[in-house]
Tab-separated table of C-alpha atoms in Angstrom:
chain	number	residue	atom	x	y	z
A	105	MET	CA	15.637	18.392	14.200
A	106	THR	CA	12.197	18.291	12.939
A	107	SER	CA	9.673	18.151	15.948
A	108	ASN	CA	7.490	15.039	16.083
A	109	LYS	CA	4.379	17.245	16.345
A	110	HIS	CA	4.929	18.642	12.898
A	111	ILE	CA	5.189	15.048	11.416
A	112	TRP	CA	2.127	13.951	9.730
A	113	VAL	CA	1.193	10.754	8.300
A	114	ILE	CA	-1.414	10.270	5.349
A	115	ILE	CA	-2.421	6.529	5.118
A	116	MET	CA	-4.317	5.807	1.825
A	117	ALA	CA	-6.842	2.966	2.453
A	118	GLY	CA	-9.043	3.110	-0.439
A	119	GLY	CA	-7.873	-0.017	-2.446
A	120	LEU	CA	-9.945	-2.980	-3.492
A	121	GLY	CA	-7.376	-5.819	-3.043
A	122	SER	CA	-8.835	-7.633	-5.956
A	123	ARG	CA	-5.680	-9.980	-6.093
A	124	PHE	CA	-6.632	-11.352	-2.989
A	125	TRP	CA	-10.076	-12.800	-3.924
A	126	PRO	CA	-11.988	-14.696	-2.299
A	127	ILE	CA	-11.126	-13.297	1.134
A	128	SER	CA	-10.867	-9.620	-0.182
A	129	ARG	CA	-13.788	-8.196	-2.032
A	130	THR	CA	-15.236	-4.819	-2.661
A	131	ASP	CA	-17.289	-4.811	0.571
A	132	ASN	CA	-14.248	-6.014	2.517
A	133	PRO	CA	-11.001	-5.225	0.890
A	134	LYS	CA	-7.493	-6.308	1.933
A	135	GLN	CA	-6.701	-3.402	4.303
A	136	PHE	CA	-9.529	-4.436	6.682
A	137	ILE	CA	-8.481	-8.159	6.861
A	138	ASP	CA	-5.912	-9.941	9.013
A	139	VAL	CA	-3.955	-11.189	5.782
A	140	MET	CA	-1.001	-12.101	7.854
A	141	GLY	CA	-2.966	-13.982	10.504
A	142	ILE	CA	-1.662	-12.414	13.513
A	143	GLY	CA	-4.891	-10.836	14.815
A	144	ARG	CA	-4.873	-7.594	13.290
A	145	SER	CA	-5.652	-6.076	9.993
A	146	MET	CA	-3.341	-4.442	7.465
A	147	LEU	CA	-4.602	-1.085	8.272
A	148	GLN	CA	-4.494	-1.624	12.119
A	149	LEU	CA	-0.745	-2.589	11.672
A	150	THR	CA	0.058	0.296	9.494
A	151	PHE	CA	-1.485	2.643	12.014
A	152	GLU	CA	0.353	1.220	15.078
A	153	ARG	CA	3.562	1.429	13.030
A	154	PHE	CA	3.349	5.096	12.551
A	155	GLU	CA	2.070	5.886	16.144
A	156	LYS	CA	5.729	5.134	17.103
A	157	ILE	CA	6.807	8.092	14.732
A	158	CYS	CA	4.413	11.008	15.247
A	159	PRO	CA	1.715	11.750	17.690
A	160	ARG	CA	-1.614	9.488	17.111
A	161	GLN	CA	-3.624	12.737	16.385
A	162	ASN	CA	-1.328	13.488	13.571
A	163	ILE	CA	-2.356	10.268	11.511
A	164	VAL	CA	-4.917	10.888	8.749
A	165	ILE	CA	-6.717	7.947	6.798
A	166	ILE	CA	-8.176	8.832	3.562
A	167	THR	CA	-10.583	6.036	2.106
A	168	GLY	CA	-13.750	5.457	0.096
A	169	GLU	CA	-16.857	6.853	1.432
A	170	HIS	CA	-18.431	3.280	2.076
A	171	TYR	CA	-15.178	2.381	4.093
A	172	VAL	CA	-15.288	5.141	6.614
A	173	ASP	CA	-17.405	3.131	9.046
A	174	ARG	CA	-14.909	0.134	8.795
A	175	VAL	CA	-11.985	2.407	9.476
A	176	ARG	CA	-13.499	3.960	12.655
A	177	GLU	CA	-14.744	0.543	13.805
A	178	GLN	CA	-11.061	-0.830	13.399
A	179	LEU	CA	-9.233	2.384	14.968
A	180	PRO	CA	-11.900	3.714	17.571
A	181	GLY	CA	-11.346	7.330	18.954
A	182	LEU	CA	-10.138	8.965	15.935
A	183	MET	CA	-11.025	12.894	15.480
A	184	PRO	CA	-13.218	13.778	12.766
A	185	TYR	CA	-10.555	15.106	10.516
A	186	GLN	CA	-8.304	11.883	10.769
A	187	VAL	CA	-10.906	9.954	8.547
A	188	LEU	CA	-11.451	11.422	5.334
A	189	ALA	CA	-13.929	10.079	2.796
A	190	GLU	CA	-13.276	10.173	-0.985
A	191	PRO	CA	-16.743	10.093	-3.045
A	192	LEU	CA	-14.846	8.574	-6.199
A	193	ARG	CA	-11.591	6.677	-6.799
A	194	ARG	CA	-9.342	8.821	-8.691
A	195	ASN	CA	-6.015	7.297	-8.003
A	196	THR	CA	-3.406	8.636	-5.502
A	197	ALA	CA	-2.700	12.193	-6.912
A	198	PRO	CA	-6.084	13.754	-5.886
A	199	CYS	CA	-6.313	11.616	-2.789
A	200	ILE	CA	-3.027	12.980	-1.401
A	201	ALA	CA	-3.798	16.553	-2.517
A	202	TYR	CA	-7.145	16.442	-0.482
A	203	ALA	CA	-5.532	15.063	2.612
A	204	ALA	CA	-2.698	17.496	2.384
A	205	ALA	CA	-5.206	20.375	2.063
A	206	VAL	CA	-6.797	19.376	5.466
A	207	ILE	CA	-3.560	18.839	7.460
A	208	GLY	CA	-2.506	22.182	5.951
A	209	GLN	CA	-5.296	23.780	7.602
A	210	ILE	CA	-4.200	22.422	10.873
A	211	ASP	CA	-0.516	22.628	10.747
A	212	ALA	CA	1.360	24.911	8.156
A	213	GLU	CA	4.635	23.586	9.059
A	214	ALA	CA	3.878	20.010	8.503
A	215	THR	CA	6.156	17.454	6.897
A	216	LEU	CA	4.066	14.784	5.394
A	217	ILE	CA	4.618	10.895	5.080
A	218	VAL	CA	2.345	9.213	2.642
A	219	SER	CA	2.108	5.527	2.871
A	220	PRO	CA	-0.308	2.554	1.623
A	221	SER	CA	-2.365	0.888	4.139
A	222	ASP	CA	-1.797	-2.675	3.216
A	223	HIS	CA	1.903	-3.437	3.143
A	224	ALA	CA	3.975	-5.375	5.213
A	225	ILE	CA	7.080	-3.862	7.170
A	226	PHE	CA	9.559	-5.963	9.010
A	227	GLN	CA	12.057	-4.634	11.421
A	228	GLN	CA	10.270	-1.921	13.172
A	229	ASP	CA	13.394	-0.214	14.555
A	230	HIS	CA	15.000	0.036	11.067
A	231	PHE	CA	11.929	1.473	9.774
A	232	GLU	CA	11.570	4.114	12.362
A	233	ALA	CA	15.257	5.050	11.686
A	234	ASP	CA	14.438	5.401	8.002
A	235	MET	CA	11.518	7.301	8.258
A	236	MET	CA	13.159	9.751	10.653
A	237	GLN	CA	16.104	10.114	8.291
A	238	SER	CA	13.597	10.848	5.487
A	239	VAL	CA	11.805	13.412	7.279
A	240	GLU	CA	14.951	15.295	8.357
A	241	THR	CA	16.266	15.205	4.834
A	242	ALA	CA	13.035	16.286	3.160
A	243	THR	CA	12.849	18.959	5.680
A	244	LYS	CA	16.247	20.315	5.419
A	245	HIS	CA	16.556	20.271	1.589
A	246	GLU	CA	12.909	20.542	0.422
A	247	TRP	CA	13.448	17.346	-1.404
A	248	ILE	CA	10.781	14.549	-2.047
A	249	ILE	CA	11.942	11.366	-0.575
A	250	THR	CA	10.861	8.029	-1.654
A	251	LEU	CA	11.582	4.592	-0.169
A	252	GLY	CA	13.080	1.985	-2.255
A	253	ALA	CA	13.491	-1.596	-1.341
A	254	ARG	CA	16.379	-4.031	-2.775
A	255	PRO	CA	14.762	-6.294	-5.445
A	256	VAL	CA	15.294	-9.944	-4.729
A	257	ARG	CA	13.521	-11.383	-7.833
A	258	PRO	CA	11.910	-10.049	-11.125
A	259	ASP	CA	8.382	-9.457	-9.703
A	260	THR	CA	6.203	-7.889	-12.372
A	261	SER	CA	3.543	-6.715	-9.804
A	262	TYR	CA	5.834	-4.079	-8.291
A	263	GLY	CA	7.109	-0.687	-9.452
A	264	TYR	CA	10.679	0.007	-10.020
A	265	ILE	CA	12.755	3.036	-9.332
A	266	GLN	CA	15.951	3.691	-11.272
A	267	PHE	CA	18.483	5.723	-9.053
A	268	ARG	CA	21.758	7.257	-9.939
A	269	ASP	CA	24.919	5.574	-8.517
A	270	GLU	CA	25.943	8.572	-6.606
A	271	ALA	CA	25.096	9.753	-3.212
A	272	SER	CA	22.573	12.590	-2.743
A	273	LEU	CA	24.549	13.894	0.242
A	274	PRO	CA	28.285	13.632	1.137
A	275	GLY	CA	28.581	10.621	3.297
A	276	SER	CA	25.083	9.376	2.703
A	277	SER	CA	25.522	5.794	0.782
A	278	SER	CA	21.817	4.950	1.114
A	279	LEU	CA	20.362	8.166	-0.486
A	280	HIS	CA	20.466	8.495	-4.186
A	281	PRO	CA	18.926	10.878	-7.058
A	282	VAL	CA	16.124	9.226	-8.975
A	283	VAL	CA	16.303	8.840	-12.536
A	284	THR	CA	12.967	7.266	-13.561
A	285	PHE	CA	10.121	5.107	-12.341
A	286	THR	CA	8.767	2.173	-14.263
A	287	GLU	CA	5.429	0.648	-13.246
A	288	LYS	CA	4.957	-3.171	-13.316
A	289	PRO	CA	7.467	-3.894	-15.879
A	290	PRO	CA	7.332	-7.112	-18.192
A	291	VAL	CA	9.373	-9.961	-16.552
A	292	GLU	CA	12.475	-9.707	-19.074
A	293	MET	CA	12.589	-5.953	-18.344
A	294	ALA	CA	12.358	-6.769	-14.693
A	295	ARG	CA	15.246	-9.036	-14.887
A	296	GLN	CA	17.307	-6.342	-16.748
A	297	PHE	CA	16.666	-3.882	-13.859
A	298	ILE	CA	17.733	-6.356	-11.297
A	299	ALA	CA	20.858	-7.440	-13.414
A	300	SER	CA	21.845	-3.565	-13.705
A	301	GLY	CA	21.875	-3.047	-9.936
A	302	GLU	CA	20.442	0.445	-10.614
A	303	PHE	CA	17.017	-0.206	-9.461
A	304	PHE	CA	14.783	-0.416	-6.354
A	305	TRP	CA	11.371	-1.564	-5.847
A	306	ASN	CA	8.960	1.174	-5.075
A	307	THR	CA	7.558	0.937	-1.694
A	308	GLY	CA	4.978	3.725	-2.446
A	309	ILE	CA	5.990	5.612	0.895
A	310	LEU	CA	6.721	9.253	0.130
A	311	VAL	CA	7.995	12.140	2.553
A	312	TRP	CA	8.077	15.877	1.775
A	313	THR	CA	7.098	19.026	3.428
A	314	LEU	CA	3.926	20.843	2.880
A	315	PRO	CA	5.499	23.471	0.990
A	316	ALA	CA	7.403	21.086	-1.355
A	317	LEU	CA	4.089	19.233	-1.890
A	318	ARG	CA	2.284	22.316	-2.882
A	319	LYS	CA	4.805	23.490	-5.145
A	320	ALA	CA	5.174	20.238	-6.988
A	321	TYR	CA	1.477	19.921	-7.515
A	322	LYS	CA	1.113	23.547	-8.803
A	323	THR	CA	4.065	22.977	-11.059
A	324	TYR	CA	3.030	19.333	-12.664
A	325	LEU	CA	-0.662	18.906	-11.781
A	326	PRO	CA	-1.981	22.589	-11.564
A	327	ALA	CA	-5.601	21.735	-12.352
A	328	ILE	CA	-5.583	19.431	-9.232
A	329	ALA	CA	-3.780	21.927	-7.154
A	330	ASP	CA	-6.368	24.524	-7.930
A	331	THR	CA	-9.349	22.356	-7.210
A	332	PHE	CA	-7.943	20.242	-4.299
A	333	PHE	CA	-6.143	22.859	-2.138
A	334	SER	CA	-9.261	24.939	-1.762
A	335	LEU	CA	-10.803	21.945	-0.022
A	336	GLY	CA	-10.804	21.309	3.736
A	337	LEU	CA	-12.548	19.553	6.477
A	338	ALA	CA	-15.385	22.002	6.362
A	339	SER	CA	-15.973	21.535	2.874
A	340	ALA	CA	-19.564	20.548	1.734
A	341	TRP	CA	-19.921	16.860	0.427
A	342	GLU	CA	-21.386	18.462	-2.683
A	343	ASP	CA	-18.017	20.307	-3.196
A	344	LEU	CA	-16.082	17.082	-2.802
A	345	GLU	CA	-18.199	15.336	-5.353
A	346	ARG	CA	-17.552	18.040	-7.742
A	347	ALA	CA	-13.918	18.142	-7.362
A	348	TYR	CA	-13.458	14.347	-7.679
A	349	SER	CA	-15.866	14.001	-10.540
A	350	GLN	CA	-13.908	16.915	-12.474
A	351	SER	CA	-10.483	15.493	-11.740
A	352	GLU	CA	-8.297	13.383	-13.892
A	353	SER	CA	-7.437	10.077	-12.314
A	354	ILE	CA	-3.558	9.714	-12.006
A	355	SER	CA	-1.265	8.644	-9.695
A	356	VAL	CA	1.208	10.612	-7.812
A	357	ASP	CA	4.135	8.667	-9.381
A	358	ASN	CA	2.842	9.532	-12.933
A	359	GLY	CA	1.837	13.052	-12.239
A	360	ILE	CA	4.708	14.422	-10.219
A	361	MET	CA	7.458	11.785	-9.171
A	362	GLU	CA	8.341	11.011	-12.804
A	363	LYS	CA	8.715	14.943	-13.697
A	364	ALA	CA	10.096	16.378	-10.493
A	365	ASP	CA	13.977	17.149	-10.476
A	366	ASN	CA	14.115	16.990	-6.601
A	367	VAL	CA	13.061	13.366	-6.042
A	368	HIS	CA	15.610	11.227	-4.175
A	369	VAL	CA	15.315	7.603	-3.097
A	370	LEU	CA	16.366	6.186	0.363
A	371	ALA	CA	17.381	2.542	0.377
A	372	ALA	CA	15.335	0.957	2.910
A	373	SER	CA	16.990	-0.869	5.591
A	374	PHE	CA	13.914	-2.749	6.701
A	375	GLY	CA	12.246	-5.646	5.084
A	376	TRP	CA	9.295	-4.819	3.081
A	377	SER	CA	6.536	-6.440	0.935
A	378	ASP	CA	3.426	-4.742	-0.499
A	379	VAL	CA	1.722	-8.296	-0.072
A	380	GLU	CA	-0.170	-7.556	-3.278
A	381	THR	CA	-0.475	-11.218	-4.498
A	382	TRP	CA	-0.979	-14.669	-2.937
A	383	ASP	CA	2.403	-15.603	-3.987
A	384	SER	CA	3.837	-12.420	-2.028
A	385	LEU	CA	1.795	-13.588	1.080
A	386	TYR	CA	3.374	-17.024	0.728
A	387	ASP	CA	6.769	-15.485	0.459
A	388	VAL	CA	6.595	-13.470	3.850
A	389	SER	CA	4.699	-16.208	5.745
A	390	HIS	CA	6.208	-18.882	8.050
A	391	HIS	CA	6.900	-22.061	6.260
A	392	ASP	CA	6.894	-25.537	7.800
A	393	LYS	CA	9.469	-28.045	7.012
A	394	LYS	CA	7.650	-29.056	3.655
A	395	GLY	CA	7.328	-25.495	2.460
A	396	ASN	CA	3.626	-25.081	3.332
A	397	ALA	CA	2.479	-21.647	4.481
A	398	ILE	CA	-0.563	-22.221	7.008
A	399	VAL	CA	-1.582	-18.708	7.590
A	400	SER	CA	-4.766	-19.364	9.354
A	401	GLY	CA	-7.210	-22.109	9.852
A	402	ASN	CA	-7.483	-25.594	11.406
A	403	VAL	CA	-5.450	-27.337	8.967
A	404	PHE	CA	-3.937	-30.864	8.554
A	405	THR	CA	-1.587	-31.733	5.690
A	406	TYR	CA	-0.476	-34.978	4.266
A	407	ASP	CA	2.015	-35.424	1.359
A	408	THR	CA	1.379	-31.492	0.676
A	409	HIS	CA	4.522	-29.206	-0.058
A	410	ASN	CA	4.905	-25.464	-0.880
A	411	THR	CA	1.135	-24.787	-0.223
A	412	LEU	CA	-0.453	-21.510	1.105
A	413	VAL	CA	-3.485	-22.204	3.218
A	414	VAL	CA	-5.748	-19.144	4.329
A	415	MET	CA	-8.901	-20.224	5.962
A	416	PRO	CA	-11.612	-18.142	7.943
A	417	SER	CA	-10.247	-18.481	11.406
A	418	ASP	CA	-13.598	-17.760	13.059
A	419	GLN	CA	-15.060	-20.784	11.523
A	420	LYS	CA	-14.718	-24.333	13.239
A	421	LYS	CA	-14.297	-26.431	10.176
A	422	THR	CA	-11.104	-28.639	9.884
A	423	VAL	CA	-9.487	-28.530	6.668
A	424	VAL	CA	-7.550	-31.656	5.424
A	425	LEU	CA	-5.158	-31.573	2.471
A	426	GLU	CA	-3.396	-34.563	0.771
A	427	GLY	CA	-1.313	-34.624	-2.234
A	428	LEU	CA	-0.881	-30.994	-3.106
A	429	ASP	CA	2.328	-29.294	-4.303
A	430	GLY	CA	2.584	-25.549	-4.962
A	431	TYR	CA	-1.117	-24.538	-4.410
A	432	ILE	CA	-3.139	-21.696	-2.960
A	433	VAL	CA	-6.265	-22.684	-0.629
A	434	ALA	CA	-8.206	-19.680	0.368
A	435	ALA	CA	-11.655	-19.337	1.605
A	436	SER	CA	-13.930	-16.631	2.607
A	437	ASP	CA	-17.356	-17.228	4.413
A	438	ASP	CA	-18.904	-18.416	0.954
A	439	THR	CA	-16.374	-19.252	-1.180
A	440	LEU	CA	-13.436	-21.843	-1.461
A	441	MET	CA	-10.544	-21.415	-4.015
A	442	VAL	CA	-7.971	-23.978	-4.775
A	443	CYS	CA	-5.424	-22.867	-7.417
A	444	ARG	CA	-1.939	-23.684	-8.434
A	445	ARG	CA	0.326	-20.818	-7.173
A	446	GLN	CA	1.875	-20.313	-10.662
A	447	ASN	CA	-1.597	-19.587	-12.052
A	448	GLU	CA	-2.750	-17.225	-9.706
A	449	GLU	CA	-3.137	-14.477	-12.255
A	450	LEU	CA	-6.463	-16.364	-13.055
A	451	VAL	CA	-7.698	-14.895	-9.827
A	452	PHE	CA	-9.371	-12.132	-11.834
A	453	LYS	CA	-11.307	-14.592	-14.115
A	454	PHE	CA	-12.420	-16.729	-11.114
A	455	SER	CA	-13.888	-13.665	-9.283
A	456	SER	CA	-15.581	-12.222	-12.352
A	457	ASP	CA	-17.018	-15.789	-13.465
A	458	VAL	CA	-18.423	-16.288	-9.860
A	459	GLU	CA	-19.772	-12.754	-9.590
A	460	LEU	CA	-21.454	-13.168	-12.997
A	461	LYS	CA	-22.987	-16.416	-12.010
A	462	LYS	CA	-24.393	-14.922	-8.849
A	463	LEU	CA	-26.105	-12.212	-10.983
A	464	ILE	CA	-27.608	-14.723	-13.338
A	465	ASP	CA	-28.981	-16.732	-10.559
A	466	GLU	CA	-30.504	-13.656	-8.548
A	467	LYS	CA	-32.272	-12.964	-11.869
């Protein structure tokens, strides 16, 4: 059995969370916000979740340079190597390579769990069991293990993993060889995926040993391997800037997972949501008898149904809603958005129009 001291976690916390405008913005993205309305940010919840799987000092957060102080503010007491700054956004493949290089300098026997910082996990005990099974399997067989969630609707905001209907190991009905990855398919394709019974949602959680990771990068992303595996905690900031500026921007799914022949998917036994959209937050929130999800705020509703409400909990304003059905009501300190849930794709337009107006007004 793999010792817990050799289990390391890389938490990727550099996202912008733009779908959660107006509460999530470039200077305060989703991972640093109490999206679930339970008193802790998504990053804090993710960190706490992994503290039950490995030593606290084995959890490394990699984030944008502008967010380092936010990470340390929300997770005080971390060692210098536990918060790594990226000078540029280059997607997940360079990000993971850099973090793995740092961890490799500390523990050459590491088995790495890679996880997003802003997903919701339910049933902690099942999560721990699945992660330990993944770690044991990845360590024993030098496989890359990805976690897949059973799809319950044709959601176009998720990635999908196609698997072969056979067990990767004798007696292991939850572990399957991976066939393909598809990122955010059109709705009709997503419906076909679900109807086939051959697809999982991609949770974005990966498990692999350090040697397996290095081999995969050297095989499928040799330029990134050559550049980033030579980096470490002692690397000068100028070296990091040079590495990131010269690197291609590519996800680990596109760069490695879609090409490698040793990728297996474990069917997650825990509840999962990437909480990527307002509608996904509505789905995982508590609903009252009228289908309303009041995540935060002092809110009174009258003849209101199926509506999501997220108001700043530190403000003393009382919100009264009447006659709404199927809406998103969300506010930051300076912006209130009221939008039909079915039209939430307009959030990008709303945010760009508001920011443009602010720039014009400032001139």
